[in-house]
PDB file of C-alpha atoms in Angstrom:
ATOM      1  CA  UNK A   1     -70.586  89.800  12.391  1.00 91.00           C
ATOM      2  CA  UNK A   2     -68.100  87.173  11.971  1.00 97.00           C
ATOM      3  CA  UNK A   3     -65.591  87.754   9.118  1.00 97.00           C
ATOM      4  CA  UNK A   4     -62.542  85.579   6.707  1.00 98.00           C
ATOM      5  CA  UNK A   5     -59.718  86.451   4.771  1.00 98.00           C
ATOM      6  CA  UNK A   6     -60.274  85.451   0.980  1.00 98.00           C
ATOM      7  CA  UNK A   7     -57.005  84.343  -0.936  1.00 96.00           C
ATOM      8  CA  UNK A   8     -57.054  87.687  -3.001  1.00 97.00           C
ATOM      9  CA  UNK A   9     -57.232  89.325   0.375  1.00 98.00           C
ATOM     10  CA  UNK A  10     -60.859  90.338   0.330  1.00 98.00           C
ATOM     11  CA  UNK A  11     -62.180  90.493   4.141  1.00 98.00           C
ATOM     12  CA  UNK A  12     -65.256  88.567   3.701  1.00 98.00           C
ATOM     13  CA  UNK A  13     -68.279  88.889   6.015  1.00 98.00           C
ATOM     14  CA  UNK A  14     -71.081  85.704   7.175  1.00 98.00           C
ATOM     15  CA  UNK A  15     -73.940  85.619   9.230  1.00 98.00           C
ATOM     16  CA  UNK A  16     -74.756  82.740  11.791  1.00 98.00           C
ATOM     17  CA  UNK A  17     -78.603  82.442  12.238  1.00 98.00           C
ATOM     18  CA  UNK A  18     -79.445  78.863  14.552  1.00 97.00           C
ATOM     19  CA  UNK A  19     -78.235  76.090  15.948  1.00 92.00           C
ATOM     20  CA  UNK A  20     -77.221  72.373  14.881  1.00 94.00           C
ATOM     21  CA  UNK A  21     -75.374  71.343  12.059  1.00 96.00           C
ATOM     22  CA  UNK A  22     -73.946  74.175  10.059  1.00 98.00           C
ATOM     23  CA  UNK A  23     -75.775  74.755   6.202  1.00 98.00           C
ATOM     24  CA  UNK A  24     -73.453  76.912   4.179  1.00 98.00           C
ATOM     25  CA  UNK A  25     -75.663  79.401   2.056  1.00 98.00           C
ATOM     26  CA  UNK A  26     -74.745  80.956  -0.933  1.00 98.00           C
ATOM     27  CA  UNK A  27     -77.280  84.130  -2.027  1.00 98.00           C
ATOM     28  CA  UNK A  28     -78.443  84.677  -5.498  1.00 98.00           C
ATOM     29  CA  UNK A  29     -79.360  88.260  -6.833  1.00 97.00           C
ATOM     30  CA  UNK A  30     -77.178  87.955  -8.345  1.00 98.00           C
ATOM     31  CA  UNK A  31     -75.131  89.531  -5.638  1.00 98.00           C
ATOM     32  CA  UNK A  32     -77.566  90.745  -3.535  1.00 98.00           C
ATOM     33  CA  UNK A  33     -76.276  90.704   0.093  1.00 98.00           C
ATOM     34  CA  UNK A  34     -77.585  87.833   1.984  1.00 98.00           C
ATOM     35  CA  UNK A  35     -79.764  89.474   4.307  1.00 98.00           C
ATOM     36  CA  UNK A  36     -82.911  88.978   2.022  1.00 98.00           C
ATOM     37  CA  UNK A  37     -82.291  85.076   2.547  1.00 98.00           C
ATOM     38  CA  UNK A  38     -83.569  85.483   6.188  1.00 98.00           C
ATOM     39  CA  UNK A  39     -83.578  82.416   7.978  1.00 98.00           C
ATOM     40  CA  UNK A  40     -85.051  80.754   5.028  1.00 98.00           C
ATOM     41  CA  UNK A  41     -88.348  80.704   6.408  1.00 98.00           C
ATOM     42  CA  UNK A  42     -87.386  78.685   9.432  1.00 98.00           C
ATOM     43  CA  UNK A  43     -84.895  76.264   8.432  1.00 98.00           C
ATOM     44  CA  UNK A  44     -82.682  77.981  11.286  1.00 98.00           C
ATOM     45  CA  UNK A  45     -84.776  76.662  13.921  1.00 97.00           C
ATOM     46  CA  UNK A  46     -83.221  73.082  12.468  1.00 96.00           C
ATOM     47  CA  UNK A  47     -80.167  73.745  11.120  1.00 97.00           C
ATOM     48  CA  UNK A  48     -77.373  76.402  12.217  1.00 98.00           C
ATOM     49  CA  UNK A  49     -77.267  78.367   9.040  1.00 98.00           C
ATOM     50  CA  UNK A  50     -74.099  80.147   7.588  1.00 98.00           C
ATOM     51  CA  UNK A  51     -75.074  83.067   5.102  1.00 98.00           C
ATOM     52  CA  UNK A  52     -72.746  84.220   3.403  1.00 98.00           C
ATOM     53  CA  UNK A  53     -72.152  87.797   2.033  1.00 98.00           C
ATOM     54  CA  UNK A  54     -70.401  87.699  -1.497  1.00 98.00           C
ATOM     55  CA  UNK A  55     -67.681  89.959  -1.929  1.00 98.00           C
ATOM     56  CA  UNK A  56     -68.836  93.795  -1.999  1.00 98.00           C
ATOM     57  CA  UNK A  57     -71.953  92.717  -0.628  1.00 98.00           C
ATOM     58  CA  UNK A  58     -73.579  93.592   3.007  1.00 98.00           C
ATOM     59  CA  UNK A  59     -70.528  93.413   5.158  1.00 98.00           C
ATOM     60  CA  UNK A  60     -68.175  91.799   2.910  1.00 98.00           C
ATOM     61  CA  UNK A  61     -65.381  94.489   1.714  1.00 98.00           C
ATOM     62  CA  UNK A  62     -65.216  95.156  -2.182  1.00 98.00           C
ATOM     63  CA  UNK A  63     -62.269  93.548  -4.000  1.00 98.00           C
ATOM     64  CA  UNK A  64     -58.946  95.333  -5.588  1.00 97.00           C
ATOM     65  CA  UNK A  65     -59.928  93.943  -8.597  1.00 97.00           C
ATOM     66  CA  UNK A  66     -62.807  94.021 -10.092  1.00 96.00           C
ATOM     67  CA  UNK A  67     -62.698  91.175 -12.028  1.00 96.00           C
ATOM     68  CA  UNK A  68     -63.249  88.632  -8.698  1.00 97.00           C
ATOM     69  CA  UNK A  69     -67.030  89.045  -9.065  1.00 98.00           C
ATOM     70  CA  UNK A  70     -67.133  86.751 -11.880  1.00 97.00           C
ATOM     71  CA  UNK A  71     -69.051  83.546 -10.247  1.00 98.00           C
ATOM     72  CA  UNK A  72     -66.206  81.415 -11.661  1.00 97.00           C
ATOM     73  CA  UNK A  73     -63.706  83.526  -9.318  1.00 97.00           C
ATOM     74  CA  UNK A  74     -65.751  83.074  -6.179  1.00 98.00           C
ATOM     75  CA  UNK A  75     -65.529  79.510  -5.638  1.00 98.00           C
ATOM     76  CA  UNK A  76     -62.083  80.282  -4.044  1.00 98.00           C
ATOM     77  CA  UNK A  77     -64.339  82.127  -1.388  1.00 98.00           C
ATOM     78  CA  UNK A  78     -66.713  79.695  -0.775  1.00 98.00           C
ATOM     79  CA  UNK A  79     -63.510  76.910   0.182  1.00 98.00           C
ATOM     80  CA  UNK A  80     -61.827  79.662   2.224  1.00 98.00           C
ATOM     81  CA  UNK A  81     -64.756  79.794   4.268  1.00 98.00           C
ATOM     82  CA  UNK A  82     -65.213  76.479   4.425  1.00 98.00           C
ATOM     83  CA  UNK A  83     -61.302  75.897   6.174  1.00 98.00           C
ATOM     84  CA  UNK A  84     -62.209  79.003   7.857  1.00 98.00           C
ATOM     85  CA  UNK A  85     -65.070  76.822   9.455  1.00 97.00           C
ATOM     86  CA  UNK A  86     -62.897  74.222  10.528  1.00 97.00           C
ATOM     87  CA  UNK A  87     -65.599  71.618   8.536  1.00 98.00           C
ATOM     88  CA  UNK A  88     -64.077  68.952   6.244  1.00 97.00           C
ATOM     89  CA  UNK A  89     -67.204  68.377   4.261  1.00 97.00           C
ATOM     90  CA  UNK A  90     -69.996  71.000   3.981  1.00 98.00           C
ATOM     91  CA  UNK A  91     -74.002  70.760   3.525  1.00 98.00           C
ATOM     92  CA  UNK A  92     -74.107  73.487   1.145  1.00 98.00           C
ATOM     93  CA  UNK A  93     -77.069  75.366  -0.795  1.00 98.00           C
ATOM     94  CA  UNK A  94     -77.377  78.023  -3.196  1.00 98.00           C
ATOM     95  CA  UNK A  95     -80.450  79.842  -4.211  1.00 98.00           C
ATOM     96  CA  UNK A  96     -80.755  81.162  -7.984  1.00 98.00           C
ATOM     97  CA  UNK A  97     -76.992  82.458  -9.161  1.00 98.00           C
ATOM     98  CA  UNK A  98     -76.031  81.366  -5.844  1.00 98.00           C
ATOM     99  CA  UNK A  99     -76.788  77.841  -7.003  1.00 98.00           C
ATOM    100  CA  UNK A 100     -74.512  78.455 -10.172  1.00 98.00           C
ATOM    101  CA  UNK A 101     -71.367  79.217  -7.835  1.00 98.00           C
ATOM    102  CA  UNK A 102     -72.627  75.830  -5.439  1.00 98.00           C
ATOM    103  CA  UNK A 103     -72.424  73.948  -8.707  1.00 98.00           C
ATOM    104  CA  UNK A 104     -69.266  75.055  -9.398  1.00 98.00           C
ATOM    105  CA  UNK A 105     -67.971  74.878  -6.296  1.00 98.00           C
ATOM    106  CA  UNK A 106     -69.332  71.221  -6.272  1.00 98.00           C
ATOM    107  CA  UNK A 107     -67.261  70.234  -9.782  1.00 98.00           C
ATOM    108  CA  UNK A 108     -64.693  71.653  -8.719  1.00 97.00           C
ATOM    109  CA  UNK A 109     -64.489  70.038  -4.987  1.00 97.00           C
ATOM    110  CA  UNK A 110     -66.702  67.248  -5.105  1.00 97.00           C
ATOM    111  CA  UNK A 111     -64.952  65.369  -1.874  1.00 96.00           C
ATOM    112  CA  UNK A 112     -65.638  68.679   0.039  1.00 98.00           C
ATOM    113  CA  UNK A 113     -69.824  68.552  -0.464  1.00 98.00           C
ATOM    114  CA  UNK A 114     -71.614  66.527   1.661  1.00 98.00           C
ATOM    115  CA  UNK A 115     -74.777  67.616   0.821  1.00 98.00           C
ATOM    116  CA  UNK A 116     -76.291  70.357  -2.431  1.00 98.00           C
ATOM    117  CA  UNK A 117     -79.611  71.853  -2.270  1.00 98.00           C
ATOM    118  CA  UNK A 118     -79.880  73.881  -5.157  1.00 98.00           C
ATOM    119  CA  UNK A 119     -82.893  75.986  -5.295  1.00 98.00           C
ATOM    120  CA  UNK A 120     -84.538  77.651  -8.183  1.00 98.00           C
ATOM    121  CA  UNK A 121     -81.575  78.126 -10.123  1.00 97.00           C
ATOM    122  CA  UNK A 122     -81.058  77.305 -13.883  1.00 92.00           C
ATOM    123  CA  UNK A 123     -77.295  76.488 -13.316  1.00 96.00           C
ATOM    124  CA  UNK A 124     -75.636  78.693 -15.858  1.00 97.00           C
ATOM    125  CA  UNK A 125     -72.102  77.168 -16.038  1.00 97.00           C
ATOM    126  CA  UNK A 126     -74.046  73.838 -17.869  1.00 97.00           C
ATOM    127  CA  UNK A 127     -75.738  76.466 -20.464  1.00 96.00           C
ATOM    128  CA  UNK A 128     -78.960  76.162 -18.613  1.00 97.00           C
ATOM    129  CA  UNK A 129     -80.443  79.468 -18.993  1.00 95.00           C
ATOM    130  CA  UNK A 130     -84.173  81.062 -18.779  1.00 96.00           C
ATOM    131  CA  UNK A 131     -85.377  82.079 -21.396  1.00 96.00           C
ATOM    132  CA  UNK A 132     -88.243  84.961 -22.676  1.00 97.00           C
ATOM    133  CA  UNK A 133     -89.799  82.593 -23.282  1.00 97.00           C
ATOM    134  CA  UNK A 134     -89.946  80.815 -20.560  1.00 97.00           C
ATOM    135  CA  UNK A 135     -90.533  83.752 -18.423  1.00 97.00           C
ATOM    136  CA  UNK A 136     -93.583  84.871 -20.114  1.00 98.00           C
ATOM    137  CA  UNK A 137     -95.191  81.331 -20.174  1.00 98.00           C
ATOM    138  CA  UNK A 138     -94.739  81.733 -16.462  1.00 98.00           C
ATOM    139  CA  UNK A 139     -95.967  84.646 -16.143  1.00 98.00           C
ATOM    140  CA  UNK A 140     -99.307  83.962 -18.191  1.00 98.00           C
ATOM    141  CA  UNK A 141    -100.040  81.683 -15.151  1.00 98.00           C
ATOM    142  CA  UNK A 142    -100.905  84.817 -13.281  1.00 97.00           C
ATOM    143  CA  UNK A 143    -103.224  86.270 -15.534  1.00 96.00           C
ATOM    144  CA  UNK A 144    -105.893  85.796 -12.788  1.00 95.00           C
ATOM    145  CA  UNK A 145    -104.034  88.104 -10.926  1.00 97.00           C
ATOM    146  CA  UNK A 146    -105.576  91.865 -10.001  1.00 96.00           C
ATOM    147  CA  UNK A 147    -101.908  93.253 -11.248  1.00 97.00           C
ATOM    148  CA  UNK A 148    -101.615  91.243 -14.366  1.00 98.00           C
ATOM    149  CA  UNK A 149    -103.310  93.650 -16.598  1.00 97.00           C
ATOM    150  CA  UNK A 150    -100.469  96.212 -16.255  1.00 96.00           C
ATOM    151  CA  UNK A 151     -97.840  94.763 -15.484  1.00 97.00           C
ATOM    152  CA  UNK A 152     -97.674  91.872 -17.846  1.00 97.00           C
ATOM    153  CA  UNK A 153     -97.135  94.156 -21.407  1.00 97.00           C
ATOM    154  CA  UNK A 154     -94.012  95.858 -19.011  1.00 96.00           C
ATOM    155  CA  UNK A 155     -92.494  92.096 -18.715  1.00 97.00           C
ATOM    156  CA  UNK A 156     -92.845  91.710 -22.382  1.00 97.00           C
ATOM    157  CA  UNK A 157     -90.896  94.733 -23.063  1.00 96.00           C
ATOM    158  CA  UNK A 158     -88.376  94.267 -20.691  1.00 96.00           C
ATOM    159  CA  UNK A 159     -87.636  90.858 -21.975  1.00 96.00           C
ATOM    160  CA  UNK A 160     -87.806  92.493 -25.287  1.00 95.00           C
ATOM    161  CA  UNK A 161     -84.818  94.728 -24.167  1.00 92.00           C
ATOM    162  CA  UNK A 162     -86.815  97.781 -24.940  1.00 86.00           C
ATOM    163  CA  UNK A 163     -87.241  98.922 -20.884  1.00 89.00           C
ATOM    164  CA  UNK A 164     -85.165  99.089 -17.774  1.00 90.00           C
ATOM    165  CA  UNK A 165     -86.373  96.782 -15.132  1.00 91.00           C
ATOM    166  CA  UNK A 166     -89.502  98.145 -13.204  1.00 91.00           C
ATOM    167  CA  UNK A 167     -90.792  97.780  -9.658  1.00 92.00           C
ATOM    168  CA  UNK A 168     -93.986  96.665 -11.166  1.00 95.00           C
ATOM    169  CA  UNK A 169     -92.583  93.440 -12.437  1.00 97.00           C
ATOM    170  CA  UNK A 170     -91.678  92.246  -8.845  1.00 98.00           C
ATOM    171  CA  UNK A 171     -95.036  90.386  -8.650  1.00 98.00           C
ATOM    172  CA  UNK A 172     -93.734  87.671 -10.842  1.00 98.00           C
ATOM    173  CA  UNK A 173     -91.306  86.385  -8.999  1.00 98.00           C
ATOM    174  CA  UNK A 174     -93.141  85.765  -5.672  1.00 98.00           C
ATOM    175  CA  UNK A 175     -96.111  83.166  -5.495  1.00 98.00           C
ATOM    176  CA  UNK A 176     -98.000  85.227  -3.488  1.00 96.00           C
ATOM    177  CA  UNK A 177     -97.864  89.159  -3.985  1.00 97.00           C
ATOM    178  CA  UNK A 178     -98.468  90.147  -0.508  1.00 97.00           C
ATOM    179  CA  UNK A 179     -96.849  92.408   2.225  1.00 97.00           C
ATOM    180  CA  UNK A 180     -94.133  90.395   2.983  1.00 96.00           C
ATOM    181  CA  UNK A 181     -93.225  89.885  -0.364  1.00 98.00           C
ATOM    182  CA  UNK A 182     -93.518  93.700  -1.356  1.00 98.00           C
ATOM    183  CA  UNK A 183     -91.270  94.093   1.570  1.00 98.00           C
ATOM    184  CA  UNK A 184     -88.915  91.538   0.154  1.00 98.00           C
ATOM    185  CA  UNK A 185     -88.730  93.285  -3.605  1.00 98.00           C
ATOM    186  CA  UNK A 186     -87.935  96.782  -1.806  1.00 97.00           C
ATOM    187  CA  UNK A 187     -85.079  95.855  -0.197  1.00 97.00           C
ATOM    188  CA  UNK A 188     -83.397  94.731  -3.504  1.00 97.00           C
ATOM    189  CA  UNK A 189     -81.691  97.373  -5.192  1.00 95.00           C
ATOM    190  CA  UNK A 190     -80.315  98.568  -1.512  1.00 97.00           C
ATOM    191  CA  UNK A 191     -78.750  95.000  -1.558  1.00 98.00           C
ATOM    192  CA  UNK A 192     -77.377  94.288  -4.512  1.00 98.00           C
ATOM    193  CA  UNK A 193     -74.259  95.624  -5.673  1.00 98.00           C
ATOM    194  CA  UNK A 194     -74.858  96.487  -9.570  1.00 97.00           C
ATOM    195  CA  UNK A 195     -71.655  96.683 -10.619  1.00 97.00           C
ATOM    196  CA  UNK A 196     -70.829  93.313  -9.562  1.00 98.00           C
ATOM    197  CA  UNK A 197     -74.008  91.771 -10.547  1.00 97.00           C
ATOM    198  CA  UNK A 198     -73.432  93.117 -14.529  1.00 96.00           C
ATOM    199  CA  UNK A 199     -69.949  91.288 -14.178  1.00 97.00           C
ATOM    200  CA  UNK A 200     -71.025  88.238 -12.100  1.00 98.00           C
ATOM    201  CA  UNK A 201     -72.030  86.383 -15.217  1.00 97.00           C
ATOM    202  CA  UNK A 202     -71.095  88.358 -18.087  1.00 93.00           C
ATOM    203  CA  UNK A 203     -67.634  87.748 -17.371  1.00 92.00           C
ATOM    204  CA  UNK A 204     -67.678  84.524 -16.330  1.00 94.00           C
ATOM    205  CA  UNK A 205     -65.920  81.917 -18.155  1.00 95.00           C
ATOM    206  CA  UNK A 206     -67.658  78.804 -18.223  1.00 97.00           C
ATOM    207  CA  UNK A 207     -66.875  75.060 -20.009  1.00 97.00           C
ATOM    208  CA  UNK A 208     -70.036  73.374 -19.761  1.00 97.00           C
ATOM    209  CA  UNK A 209     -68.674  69.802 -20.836  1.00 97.00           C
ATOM    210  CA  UNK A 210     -66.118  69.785 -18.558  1.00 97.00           C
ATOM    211  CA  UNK A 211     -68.277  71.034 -15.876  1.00 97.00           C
ATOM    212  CA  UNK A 212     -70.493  68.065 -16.765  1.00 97.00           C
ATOM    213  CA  UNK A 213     -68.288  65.933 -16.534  1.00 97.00           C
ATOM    214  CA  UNK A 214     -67.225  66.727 -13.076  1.00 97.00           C
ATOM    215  CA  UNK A 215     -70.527  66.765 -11.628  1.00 97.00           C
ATOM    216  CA  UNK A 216     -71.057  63.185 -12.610  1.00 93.00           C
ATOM    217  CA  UNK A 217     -68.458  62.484 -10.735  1.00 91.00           C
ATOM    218  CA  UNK A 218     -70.184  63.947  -7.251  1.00 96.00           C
ATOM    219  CA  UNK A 219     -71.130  61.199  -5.260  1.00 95.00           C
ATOM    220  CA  UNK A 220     -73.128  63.758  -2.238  1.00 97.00           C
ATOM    221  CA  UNK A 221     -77.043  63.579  -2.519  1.00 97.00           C
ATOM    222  CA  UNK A 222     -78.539  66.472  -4.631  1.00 98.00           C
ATOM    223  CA  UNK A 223     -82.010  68.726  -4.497  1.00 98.00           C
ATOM    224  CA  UNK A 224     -83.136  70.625  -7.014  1.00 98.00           C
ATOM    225  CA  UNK A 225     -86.473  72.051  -5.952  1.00 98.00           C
ATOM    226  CA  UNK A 226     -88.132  74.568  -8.771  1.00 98.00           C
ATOM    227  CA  UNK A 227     -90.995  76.857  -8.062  1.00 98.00           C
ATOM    228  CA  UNK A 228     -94.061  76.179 -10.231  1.00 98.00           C
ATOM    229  CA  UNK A 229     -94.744  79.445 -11.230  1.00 98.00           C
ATOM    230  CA  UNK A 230     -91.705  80.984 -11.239  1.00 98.00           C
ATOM    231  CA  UNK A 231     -89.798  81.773 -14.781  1.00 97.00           C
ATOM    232  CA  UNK A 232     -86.228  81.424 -14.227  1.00 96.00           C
ATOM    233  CA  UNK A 233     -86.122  78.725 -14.049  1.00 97.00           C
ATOM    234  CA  UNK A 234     -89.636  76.964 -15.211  1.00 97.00           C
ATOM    235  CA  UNK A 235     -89.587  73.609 -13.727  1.00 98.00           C
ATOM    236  CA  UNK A 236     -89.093  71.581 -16.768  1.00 97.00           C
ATOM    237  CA  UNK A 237     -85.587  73.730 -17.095  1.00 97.00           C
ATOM    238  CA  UNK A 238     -84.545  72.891 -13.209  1.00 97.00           C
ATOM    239  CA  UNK A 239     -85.707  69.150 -14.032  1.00 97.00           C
ATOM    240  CA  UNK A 240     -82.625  69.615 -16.983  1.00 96.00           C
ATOM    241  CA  UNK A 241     -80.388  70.694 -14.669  1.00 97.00           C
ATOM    242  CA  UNK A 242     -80.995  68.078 -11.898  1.00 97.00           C
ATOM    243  CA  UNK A 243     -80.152  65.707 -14.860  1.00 96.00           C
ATOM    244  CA  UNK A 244     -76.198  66.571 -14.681  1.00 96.00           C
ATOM    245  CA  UNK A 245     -75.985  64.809 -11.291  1.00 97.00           C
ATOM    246  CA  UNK A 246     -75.796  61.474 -10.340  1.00 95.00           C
ATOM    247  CA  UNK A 247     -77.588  61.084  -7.549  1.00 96.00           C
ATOM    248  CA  UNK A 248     -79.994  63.741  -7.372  1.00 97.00           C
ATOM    249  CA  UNK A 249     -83.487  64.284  -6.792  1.00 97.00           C
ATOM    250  CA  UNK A 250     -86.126  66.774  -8.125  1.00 98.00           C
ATOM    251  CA  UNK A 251     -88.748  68.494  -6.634  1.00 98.00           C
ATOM    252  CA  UNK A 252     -91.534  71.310  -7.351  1.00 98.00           C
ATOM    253  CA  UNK A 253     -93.048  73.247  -4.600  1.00 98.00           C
ATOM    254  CA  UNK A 254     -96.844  74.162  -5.736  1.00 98.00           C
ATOM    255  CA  UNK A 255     -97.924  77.725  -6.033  1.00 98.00           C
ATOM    256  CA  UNK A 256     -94.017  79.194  -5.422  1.00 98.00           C
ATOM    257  CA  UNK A 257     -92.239  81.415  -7.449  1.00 98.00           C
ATOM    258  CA  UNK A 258     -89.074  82.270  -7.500  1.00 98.00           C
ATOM    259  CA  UNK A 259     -88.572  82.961  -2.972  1.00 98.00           C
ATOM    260  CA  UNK A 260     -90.423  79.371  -1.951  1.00 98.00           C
ATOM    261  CA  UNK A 261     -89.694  80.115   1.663  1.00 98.00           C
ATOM    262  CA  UNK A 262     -91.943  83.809   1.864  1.00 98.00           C
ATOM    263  CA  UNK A 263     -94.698  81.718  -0.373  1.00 98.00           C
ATOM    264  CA  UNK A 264     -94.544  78.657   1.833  1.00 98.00           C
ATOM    265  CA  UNK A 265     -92.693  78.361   4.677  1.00 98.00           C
ATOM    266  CA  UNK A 266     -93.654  75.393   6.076  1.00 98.00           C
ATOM    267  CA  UNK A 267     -94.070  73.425   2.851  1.00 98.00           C
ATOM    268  CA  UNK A 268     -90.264  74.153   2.275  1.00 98.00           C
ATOM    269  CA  UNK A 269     -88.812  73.524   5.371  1.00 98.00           C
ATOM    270  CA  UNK A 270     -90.219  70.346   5.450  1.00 98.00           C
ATOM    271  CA  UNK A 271     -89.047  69.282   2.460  1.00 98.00           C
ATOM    272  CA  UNK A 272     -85.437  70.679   3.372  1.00 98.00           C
ATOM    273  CA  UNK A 273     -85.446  69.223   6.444  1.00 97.00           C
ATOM    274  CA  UNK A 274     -86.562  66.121   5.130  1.00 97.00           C
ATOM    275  CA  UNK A 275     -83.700  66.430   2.596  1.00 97.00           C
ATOM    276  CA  UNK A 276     -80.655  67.436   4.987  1.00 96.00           C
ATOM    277  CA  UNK A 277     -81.964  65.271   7.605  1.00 92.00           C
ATOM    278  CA  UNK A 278     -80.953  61.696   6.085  1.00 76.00           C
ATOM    279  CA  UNK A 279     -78.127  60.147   7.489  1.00 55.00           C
ATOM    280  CA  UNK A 280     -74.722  61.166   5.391  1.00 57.00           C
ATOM    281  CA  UNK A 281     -73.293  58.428   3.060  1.00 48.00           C
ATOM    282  CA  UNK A 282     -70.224  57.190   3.422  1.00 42.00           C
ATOM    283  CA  UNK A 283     -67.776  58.616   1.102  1.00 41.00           C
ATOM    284  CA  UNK A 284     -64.145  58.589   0.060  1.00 42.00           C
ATOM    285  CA  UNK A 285     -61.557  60.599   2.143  1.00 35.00           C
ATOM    286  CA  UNK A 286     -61.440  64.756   0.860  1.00 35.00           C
ATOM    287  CA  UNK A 287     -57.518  64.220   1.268  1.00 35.00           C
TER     288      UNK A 287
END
């Protein structure tokens, strides 16, 4: 397992899963250690992709300070690897909260991002956020499902704050509740690192104009592909946040939730491939 130094020190661990031109992939969770990316449902087999484990996550080493788990901290991490790659511009995509700390990475680099795939994420540091409401209008396009019944009044009181998350809600997020995806949803809480994930957000401190403005300014290609059953975020809320960017391009992959690999595989690849295969544009020197 391949490591970096991060400028706070933090040894920072990445995974190298195919061949060809590298992706840089930044996990969601949030930080849940990216082993439950996989190979993205076989995007390796076209693209050489480099996962990378947020700090305190799989074999990344947990911080002096706690504090660097805010997703406003990390984008230090995500250029460190980046010159630790030897790459001048990178192809980079983040999936959910990973897609927050692309985003910012994005605003705050744009001459370093040759490409941003952001999928199903709501992109927090604009404001974009799911809401209960949009979670449970998602999830009432299940109710044809044999686990709806039960585990549907569960969602409503966990959105209502009055429950602790529950195993049984895991159906929601995947468009198809099968073994693979049960397999999926058990490995979560032995990959994400709690603390961190409370703090990942909570404490991070976000200008939403500002990062607006910067984004406008990216000139890379952008995808934002939503799943269209998944909750967070709906569609319509990932069609907002493709909005910020100049150039970008939206897309919904039918019957996915909130994992669009595990539901269809081949349906996303293609439409990644088709995505990161179009020849670069010319742009203006990182320097």
């Amino acid at each position: 397992m391949p490591h970096f130094t991060a400028p706070d020190g933090t040894r920072l661990a990445y995974h190298l899963r195919g061949e060809g031109e590298p992706l840089l992939v930044l996990p969601g969770g949030p930080m849940r250690a990216s082993a439950y990316l996989g190979d993205l449902g076989g995007l390796a087999a076209h693209r050489r992709l480099v996962l990378l484990d947020l700090r305190g996550t799989g074999g990344s080493g947990i911080p002096a300070n706690s504090s660097t788990y805010r997703c406003d901290r990390q984008v230090e991490d995500v250029e460190a690897l980046r010159v630790h790659l030897g790459l001048e511009r990178v192809d980079l995509l983040g999936h959910s909260a990973g897609g927050s700390l692309a985003a910012l990475y994005a605003a705050r680099r744009p001459h370093r991002v040759a490409r941003l795939a952001l999928i199903t994420t709501a992109l927090r540091p604009l404001g974009l956020s799911a809401t209960p409401g949009d979670r449970l209008a998602a999830a009432r396009l299940r109710d044809g499902e044999p686990w709806f019944a039960a585990a549907y009044p569960r969602l409503e009181a966990w959105l209502a704050g009055g429950s602790e998350y529950s195993a049984a809600l895991a159906p929601f997020f995947y468009g198809r509740w099968d073994d693979a995806a049960r397999a999926h949803a058990e490995a979560d809480e032995e990959q994400t690192n709690e603390e961190a994930a409370d703090r990942y957000f909570a404490e991070a401190e976000f200008d939403p104009a500002a990062t607006r403005a910067a984004l406008r300014e990216l000139t890379a290609p952008v995808l934002v592909l939503a799943g269209e059953l998944d909750g967070g975020p709906r569609p319509e809320l990932a069609r907002r946040a493709a909005a910020a960017f100049a150039r970008a391009e939206f897309a919904v992959q039918p019957g996915a939730g909130h994992y669009p690999w595990l539901d269809d595989p081949q349906w996303f690849v293609r439409r990644l491939t088709d995505f990161l295969g179009r020849a670069r544009t010319a742009l203006p020197s990182a320097e």
